Structures are given as C-alpha cells and as structure tokens.
PDB file of C-alpha atoms in Angstrom:
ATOM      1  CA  UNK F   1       0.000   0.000   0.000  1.00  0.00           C
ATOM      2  CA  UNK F   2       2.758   2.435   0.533  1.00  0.00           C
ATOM      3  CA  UNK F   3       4.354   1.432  -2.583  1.00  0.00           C
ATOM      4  CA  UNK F   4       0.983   2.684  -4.101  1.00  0.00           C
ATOM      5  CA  UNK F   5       0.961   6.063  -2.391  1.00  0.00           C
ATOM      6  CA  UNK F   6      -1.316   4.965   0.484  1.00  0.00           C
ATOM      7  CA  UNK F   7      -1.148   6.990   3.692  1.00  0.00           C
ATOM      8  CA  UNK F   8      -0.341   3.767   6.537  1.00  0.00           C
ATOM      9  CA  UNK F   9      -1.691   4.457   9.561  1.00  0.00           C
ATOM     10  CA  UNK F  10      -0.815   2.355  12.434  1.00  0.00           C
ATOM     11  CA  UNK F  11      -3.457   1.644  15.286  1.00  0.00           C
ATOM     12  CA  UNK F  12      -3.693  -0.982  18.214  1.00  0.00           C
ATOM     13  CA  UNK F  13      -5.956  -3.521  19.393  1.00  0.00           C
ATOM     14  CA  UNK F  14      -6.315  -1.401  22.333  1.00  0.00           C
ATOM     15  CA  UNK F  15      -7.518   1.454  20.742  1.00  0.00           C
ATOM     16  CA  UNK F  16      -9.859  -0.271  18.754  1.00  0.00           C
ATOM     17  CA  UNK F  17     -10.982  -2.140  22.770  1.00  0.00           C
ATOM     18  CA  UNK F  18     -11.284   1.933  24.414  1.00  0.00           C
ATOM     19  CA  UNK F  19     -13.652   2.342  21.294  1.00  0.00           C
ATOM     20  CA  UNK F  20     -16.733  -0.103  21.875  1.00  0.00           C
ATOM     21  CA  UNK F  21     -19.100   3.308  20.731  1.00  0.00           C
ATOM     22  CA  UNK F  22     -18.435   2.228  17.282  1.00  0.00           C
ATOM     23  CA  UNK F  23     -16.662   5.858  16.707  1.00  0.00           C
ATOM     24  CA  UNK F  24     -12.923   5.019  15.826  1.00  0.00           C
ATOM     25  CA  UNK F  25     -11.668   7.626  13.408  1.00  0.00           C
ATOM     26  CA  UNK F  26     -10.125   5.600  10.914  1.00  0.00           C
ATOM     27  CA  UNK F  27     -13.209   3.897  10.129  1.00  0.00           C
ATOM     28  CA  UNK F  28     -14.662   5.638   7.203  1.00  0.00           C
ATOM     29  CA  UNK F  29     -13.097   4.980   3.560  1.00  0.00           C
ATOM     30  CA  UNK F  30     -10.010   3.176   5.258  1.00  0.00           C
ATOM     31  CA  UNK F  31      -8.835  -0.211   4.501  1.00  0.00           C
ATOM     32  CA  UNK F  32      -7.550  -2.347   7.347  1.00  0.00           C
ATOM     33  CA  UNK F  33      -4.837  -4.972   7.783  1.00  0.00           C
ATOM     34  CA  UNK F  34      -4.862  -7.072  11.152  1.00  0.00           C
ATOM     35  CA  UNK F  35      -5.274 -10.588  12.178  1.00  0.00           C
ATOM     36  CA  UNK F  36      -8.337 -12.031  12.207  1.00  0.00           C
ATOM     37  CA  UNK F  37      -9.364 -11.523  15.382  1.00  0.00           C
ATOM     38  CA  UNK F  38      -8.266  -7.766  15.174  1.00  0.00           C
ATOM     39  CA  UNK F  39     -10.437  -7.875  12.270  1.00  0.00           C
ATOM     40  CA  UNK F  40     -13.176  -9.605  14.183  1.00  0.00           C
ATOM     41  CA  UNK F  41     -13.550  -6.988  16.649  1.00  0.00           C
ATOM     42  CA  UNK F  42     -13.777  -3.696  13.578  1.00  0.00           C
ATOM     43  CA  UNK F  43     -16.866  -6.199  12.267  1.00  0.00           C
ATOM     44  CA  UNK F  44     -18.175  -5.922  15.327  1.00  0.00           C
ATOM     45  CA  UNK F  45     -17.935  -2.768  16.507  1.00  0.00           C
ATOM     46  CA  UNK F  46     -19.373  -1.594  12.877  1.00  0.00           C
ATOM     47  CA  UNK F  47     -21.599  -4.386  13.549  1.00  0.00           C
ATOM     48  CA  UNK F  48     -20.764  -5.744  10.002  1.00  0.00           C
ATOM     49  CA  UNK F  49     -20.683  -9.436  10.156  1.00  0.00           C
ATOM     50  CA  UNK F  50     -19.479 -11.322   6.605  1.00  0.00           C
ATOM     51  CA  UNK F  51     -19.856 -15.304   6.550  1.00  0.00           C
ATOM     52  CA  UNK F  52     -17.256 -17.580   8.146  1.00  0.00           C
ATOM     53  CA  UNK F  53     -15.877 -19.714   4.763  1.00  0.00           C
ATOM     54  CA  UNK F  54     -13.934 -22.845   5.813  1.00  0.00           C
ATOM     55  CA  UNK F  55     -14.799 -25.448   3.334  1.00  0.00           C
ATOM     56  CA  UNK F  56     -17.091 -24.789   0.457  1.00  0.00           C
ATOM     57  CA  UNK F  57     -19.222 -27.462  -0.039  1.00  0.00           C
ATOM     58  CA  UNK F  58     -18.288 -28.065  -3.572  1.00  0.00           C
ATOM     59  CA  UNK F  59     -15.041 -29.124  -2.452  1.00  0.00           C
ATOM     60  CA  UNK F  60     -16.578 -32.204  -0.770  1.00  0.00           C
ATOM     61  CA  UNK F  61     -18.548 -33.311  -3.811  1.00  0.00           C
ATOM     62  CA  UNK F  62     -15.935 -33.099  -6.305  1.00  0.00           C
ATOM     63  CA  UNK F  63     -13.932 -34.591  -4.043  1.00  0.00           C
ATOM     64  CA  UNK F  64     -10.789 -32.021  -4.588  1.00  0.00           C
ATOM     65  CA  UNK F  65      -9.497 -31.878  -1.248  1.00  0.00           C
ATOM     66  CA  UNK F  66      -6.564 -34.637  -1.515  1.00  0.00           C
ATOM     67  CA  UNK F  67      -7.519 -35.472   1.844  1.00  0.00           C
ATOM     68  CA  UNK F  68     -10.086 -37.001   3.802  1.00  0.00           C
ATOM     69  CA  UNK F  69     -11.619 -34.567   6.319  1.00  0.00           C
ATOM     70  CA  UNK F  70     -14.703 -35.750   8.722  1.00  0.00           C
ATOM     71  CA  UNK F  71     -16.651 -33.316  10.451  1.00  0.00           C
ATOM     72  CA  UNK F  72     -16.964 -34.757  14.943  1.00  0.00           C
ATOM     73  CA  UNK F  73     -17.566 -32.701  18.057  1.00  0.00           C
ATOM     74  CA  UNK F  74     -15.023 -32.012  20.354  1.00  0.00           C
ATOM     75  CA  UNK F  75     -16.640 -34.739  22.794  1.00  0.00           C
ATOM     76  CA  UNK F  76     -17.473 -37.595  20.124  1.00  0.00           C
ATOM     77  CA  UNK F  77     -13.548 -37.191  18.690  1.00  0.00           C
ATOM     78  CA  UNK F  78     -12.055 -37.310  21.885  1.00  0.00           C
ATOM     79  CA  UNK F  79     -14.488 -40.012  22.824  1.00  0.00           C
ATOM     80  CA  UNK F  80     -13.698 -42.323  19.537  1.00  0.00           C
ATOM     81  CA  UNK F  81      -9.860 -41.339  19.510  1.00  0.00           C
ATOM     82  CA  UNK F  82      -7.889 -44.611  18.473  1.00  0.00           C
ATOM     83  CA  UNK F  83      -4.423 -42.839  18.531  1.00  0.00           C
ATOM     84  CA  UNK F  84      -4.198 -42.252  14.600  1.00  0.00           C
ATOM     85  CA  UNK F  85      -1.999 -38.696  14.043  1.00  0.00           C
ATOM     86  CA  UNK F  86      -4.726 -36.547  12.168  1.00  0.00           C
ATOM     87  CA  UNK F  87      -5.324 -32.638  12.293  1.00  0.00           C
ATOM     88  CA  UNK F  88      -8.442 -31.097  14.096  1.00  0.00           C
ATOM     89  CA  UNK F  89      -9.558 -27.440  13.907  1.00  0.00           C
ATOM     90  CA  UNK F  90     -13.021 -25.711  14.963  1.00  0.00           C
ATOM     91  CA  UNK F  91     -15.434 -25.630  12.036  1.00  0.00           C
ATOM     92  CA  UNK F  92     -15.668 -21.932  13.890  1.00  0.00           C
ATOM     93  CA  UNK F  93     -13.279 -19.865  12.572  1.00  0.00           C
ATOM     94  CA  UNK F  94     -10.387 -19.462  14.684  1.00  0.00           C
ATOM     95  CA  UNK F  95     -12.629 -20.209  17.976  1.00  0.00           C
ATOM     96  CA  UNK F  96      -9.425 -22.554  18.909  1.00  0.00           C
ATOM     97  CA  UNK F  97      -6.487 -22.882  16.976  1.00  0.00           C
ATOM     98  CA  UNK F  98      -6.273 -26.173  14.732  1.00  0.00           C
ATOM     99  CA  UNK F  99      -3.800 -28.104  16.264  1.00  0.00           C
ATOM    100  CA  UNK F 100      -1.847 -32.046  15.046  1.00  0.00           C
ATOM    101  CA  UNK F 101      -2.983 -35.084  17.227  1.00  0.00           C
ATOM    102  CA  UNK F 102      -0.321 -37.961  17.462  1.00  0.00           C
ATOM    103  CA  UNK F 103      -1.420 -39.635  20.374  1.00  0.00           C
ATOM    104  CA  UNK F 104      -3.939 -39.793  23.231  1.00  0.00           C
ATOM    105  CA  UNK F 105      -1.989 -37.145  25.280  1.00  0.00           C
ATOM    106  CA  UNK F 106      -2.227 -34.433  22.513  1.00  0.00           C
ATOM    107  CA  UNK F 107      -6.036 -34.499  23.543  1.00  0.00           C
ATOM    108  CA  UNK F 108      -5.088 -32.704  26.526  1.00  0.00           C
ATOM    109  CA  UNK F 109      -5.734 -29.574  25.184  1.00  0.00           C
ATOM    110  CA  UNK F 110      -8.619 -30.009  23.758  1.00  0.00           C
ATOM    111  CA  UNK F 111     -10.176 -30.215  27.597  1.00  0.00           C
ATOM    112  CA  UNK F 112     -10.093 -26.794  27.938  1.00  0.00           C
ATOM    113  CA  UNK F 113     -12.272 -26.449  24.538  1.00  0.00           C
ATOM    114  CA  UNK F 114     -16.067 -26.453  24.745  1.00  0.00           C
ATOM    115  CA  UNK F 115     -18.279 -29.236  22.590  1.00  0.00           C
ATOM    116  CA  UNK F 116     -18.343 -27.928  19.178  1.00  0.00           C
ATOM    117  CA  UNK F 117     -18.316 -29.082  16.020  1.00  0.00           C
ATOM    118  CA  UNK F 118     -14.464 -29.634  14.721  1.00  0.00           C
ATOM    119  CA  UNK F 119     -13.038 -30.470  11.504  1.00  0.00           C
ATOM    120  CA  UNK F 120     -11.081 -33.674  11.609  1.00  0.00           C
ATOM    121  CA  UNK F 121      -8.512 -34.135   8.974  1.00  0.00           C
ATOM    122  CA  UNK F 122      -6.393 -37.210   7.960  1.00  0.00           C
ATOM    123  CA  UNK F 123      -2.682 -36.870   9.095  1.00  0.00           C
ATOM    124  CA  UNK F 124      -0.404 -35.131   5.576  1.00  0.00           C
ATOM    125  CA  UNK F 125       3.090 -34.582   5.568  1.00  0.00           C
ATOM    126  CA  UNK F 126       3.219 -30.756   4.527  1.00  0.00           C
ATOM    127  CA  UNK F 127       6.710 -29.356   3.512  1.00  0.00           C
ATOM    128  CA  UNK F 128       5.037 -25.555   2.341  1.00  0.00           C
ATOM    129  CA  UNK F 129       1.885 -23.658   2.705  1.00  0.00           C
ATOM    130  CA  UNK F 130       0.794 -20.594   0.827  1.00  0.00           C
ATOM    131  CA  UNK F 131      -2.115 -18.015   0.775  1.00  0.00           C
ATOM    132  CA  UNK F 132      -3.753 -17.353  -2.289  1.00  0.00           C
ATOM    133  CA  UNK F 133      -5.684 -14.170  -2.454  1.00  0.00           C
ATOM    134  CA  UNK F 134      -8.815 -13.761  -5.050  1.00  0.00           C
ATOM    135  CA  UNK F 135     -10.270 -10.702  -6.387  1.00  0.00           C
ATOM    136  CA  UNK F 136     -13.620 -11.251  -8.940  1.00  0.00           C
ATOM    137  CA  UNK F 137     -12.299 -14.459  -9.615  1.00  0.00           C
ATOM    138  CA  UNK F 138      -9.219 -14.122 -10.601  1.00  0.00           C
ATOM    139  CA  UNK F 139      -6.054 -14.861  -8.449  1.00  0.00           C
ATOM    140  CA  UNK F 140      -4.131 -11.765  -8.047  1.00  0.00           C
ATOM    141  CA  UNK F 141      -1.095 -12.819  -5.478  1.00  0.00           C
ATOM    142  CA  UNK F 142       0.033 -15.633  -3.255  1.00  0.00           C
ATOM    143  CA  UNK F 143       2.114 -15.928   0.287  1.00  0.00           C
ATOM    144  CA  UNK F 144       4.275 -17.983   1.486  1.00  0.00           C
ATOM    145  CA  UNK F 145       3.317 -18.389   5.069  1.00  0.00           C
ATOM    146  CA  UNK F 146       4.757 -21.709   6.620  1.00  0.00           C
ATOM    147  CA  UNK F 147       7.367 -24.275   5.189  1.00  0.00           C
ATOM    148  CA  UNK F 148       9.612 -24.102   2.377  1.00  0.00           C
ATOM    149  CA  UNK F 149       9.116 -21.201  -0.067  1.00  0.00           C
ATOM    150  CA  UNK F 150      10.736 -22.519  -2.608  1.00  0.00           C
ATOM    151  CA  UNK F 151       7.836 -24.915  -3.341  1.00  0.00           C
ATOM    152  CA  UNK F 152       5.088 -23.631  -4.783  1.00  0.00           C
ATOM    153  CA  UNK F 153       1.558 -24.768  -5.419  1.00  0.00           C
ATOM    154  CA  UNK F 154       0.468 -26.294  -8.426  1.00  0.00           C
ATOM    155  CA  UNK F 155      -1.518 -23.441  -9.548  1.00  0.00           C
ATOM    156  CA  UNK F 156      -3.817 -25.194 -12.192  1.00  0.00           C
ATOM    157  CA  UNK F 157      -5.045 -26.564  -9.423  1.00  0.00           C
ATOM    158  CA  UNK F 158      -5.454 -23.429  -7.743  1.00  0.00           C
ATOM    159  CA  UNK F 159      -7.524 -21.688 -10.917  1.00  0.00           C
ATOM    160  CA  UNK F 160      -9.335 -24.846 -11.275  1.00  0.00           C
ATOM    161  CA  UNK F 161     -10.617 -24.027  -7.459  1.00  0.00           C
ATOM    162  CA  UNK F 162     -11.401 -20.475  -8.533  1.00  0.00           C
ATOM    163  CA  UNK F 163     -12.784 -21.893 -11.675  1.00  0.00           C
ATOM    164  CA  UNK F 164     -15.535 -23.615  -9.794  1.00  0.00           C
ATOM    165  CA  UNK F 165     -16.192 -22.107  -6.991  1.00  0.00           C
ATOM    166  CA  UNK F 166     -19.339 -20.098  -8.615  1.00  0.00           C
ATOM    167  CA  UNK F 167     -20.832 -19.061  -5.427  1.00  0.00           C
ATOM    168  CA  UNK F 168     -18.282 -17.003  -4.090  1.00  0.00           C
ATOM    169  CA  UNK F 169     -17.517 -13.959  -2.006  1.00  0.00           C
ATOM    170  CA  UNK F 170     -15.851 -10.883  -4.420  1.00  0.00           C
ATOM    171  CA  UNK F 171     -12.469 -11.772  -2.022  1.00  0.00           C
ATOM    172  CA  UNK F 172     -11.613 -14.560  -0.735  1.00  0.00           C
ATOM    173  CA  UNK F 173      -8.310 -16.282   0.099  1.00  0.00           C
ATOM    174  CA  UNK F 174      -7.963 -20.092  -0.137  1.00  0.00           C
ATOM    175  CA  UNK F 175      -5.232 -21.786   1.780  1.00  0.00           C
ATOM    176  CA  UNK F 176      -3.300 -24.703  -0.015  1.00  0.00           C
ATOM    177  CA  UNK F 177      -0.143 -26.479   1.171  1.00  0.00           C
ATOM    178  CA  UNK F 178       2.014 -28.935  -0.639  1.00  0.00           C
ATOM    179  CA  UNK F 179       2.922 -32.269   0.694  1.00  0.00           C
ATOM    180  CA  UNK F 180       5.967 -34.215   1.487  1.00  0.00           C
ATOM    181  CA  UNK F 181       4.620 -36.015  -2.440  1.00  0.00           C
ATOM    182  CA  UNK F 182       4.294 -33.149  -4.237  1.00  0.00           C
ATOM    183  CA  UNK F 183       0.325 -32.672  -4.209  1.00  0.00           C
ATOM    184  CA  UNK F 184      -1.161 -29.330  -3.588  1.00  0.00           C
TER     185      UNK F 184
END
C-alpha cells in the first residue's frame, strides 16, 4: 500500500478495545490490515458481520481436497480417539487454533475447549503452505506463510478451485499447502 501512495496508519488492538461506541476515526473509507481476530472486533464494533468460509461445499462433492476430512464434536472425537496422528480445527473460525494429534496425550488440550463441532482431517506430511488471495475471480497474489518457499503450489489446481467455486464472495483467500509427495 505504501508502494501505491497509500497513507499507513498504524493503530492498536487497544484502541480499537477503548472504542466499543463504534466511533474510531479511521473507520470511514479506510482499509484495514490485522489478524483475524483484530479484524473480528472492527466487524463488530461496525456491527458488520461477513460469513465464516472454511470449506465450500463443492469441495466435498468433487472430491478435490486430496484429503479425507470428517466433520466430529469435540466430545465424540475425543471419545472415539484410536491414537491415529490426524489434524483437528473448529469448524468456527479461529474459535481454537487447529492443532496435530499424534497420540492420546495431545487431547489434553482439547479439555479446555467447549463441545463444538471440529473439523477432523487425515494426518499429511506438509513441507510448504501458501495463501492465495482472489479478487472477482481471478487470483491476483500468493504468500508464502509456513514451510519451504521454494515450493510452490500447483496453480492449475489453484484456478481450477477459482474456476468452480461459482458461489463465491468478491475476495476470498484459499489456503493450499504442498505435501511431502508433491500434491497441492
């Protein structure tokens, strides 16, 4: 943004926290950048709430998530755990963080969760993970955020995503990582 001749203007959680009026004055024809639950908290306080996206649906019927992911509770998964490594995360966004299960005594944290519905995810070796960002359809950048950049994602697969997911938001971001194999 500065590169583009946008004026930056820094602000704090806190500020945004000492302003629960709604009045913050950065709020009118300003974009913001924070992390999602900074980003939370500006929805709510201009009591703007967009739709929580995990999975589209689409991506369970054509069956293009290279993985297989079952949706549980918090109390039926820890209930049914057999000690198989798999990946759990809320079906919430970001109302715990998703978090690798190897063995009964990973469930440990998960006690301090409340029931709710959770993703469960078979176990995938992932060497890189990158942020794609969409704008009217059309990728327009991707991110590096965890592993090796030097791998990157097999971006036909990645348009062929964009390419069918008909329903969606203006902007969106989807999240793909690249395994051990070389699948995105």
């Amino acid at each position: 943004f500065e590169f583009l001749g946008f004026n930056l203007i820094p602000f704090s959680k806190y500020e945004l926290l000492m302003r629960q009026d709604g009045w913050f004055p950065y709020f009118s024809r300003n974009i913001f950048v924070a992390s999602i639950d900074t980003t939370q908290l500006i929805f709510n306080i201009l009591k703007k709430y967009p739709q929580d996206i995990d999975y589209p649906n689409f991506l369970f019927e054509q069956n293009l998530l290279s993985r297989k992911i079952d949706v549980s509770t918090v109390d039926i998964f820890k209930r049914d755990y057999a000690g198989e490594k798999c990946f759990v995360k809320p079906v919430k966004t970001k109302s715990f963080d998703g978090l690798p299960i190897h063995s009964k005594e990973h469930l440990k944290f998960l006690d301090s969760v409340p029931d709710q519905c959770v993703y469960v995810s078979e176990h995938i070796d992932i060497i890189s993970e990158w942020r794609c960002y969409v704008q009217k359809s059309k990728l327009i950048h991707t991110s590096n955020y965890s592993g090796d950049f030097k791998i990157a994602p097999d971006y036909r697969y990645v348009e062929k995503l964009i390419e069918l997911y008909t329903d969606s938001p203006c902007c969106y971001t989807i999240d793909v990582c690249i395994t051990k194999d070389g699948i995105t």
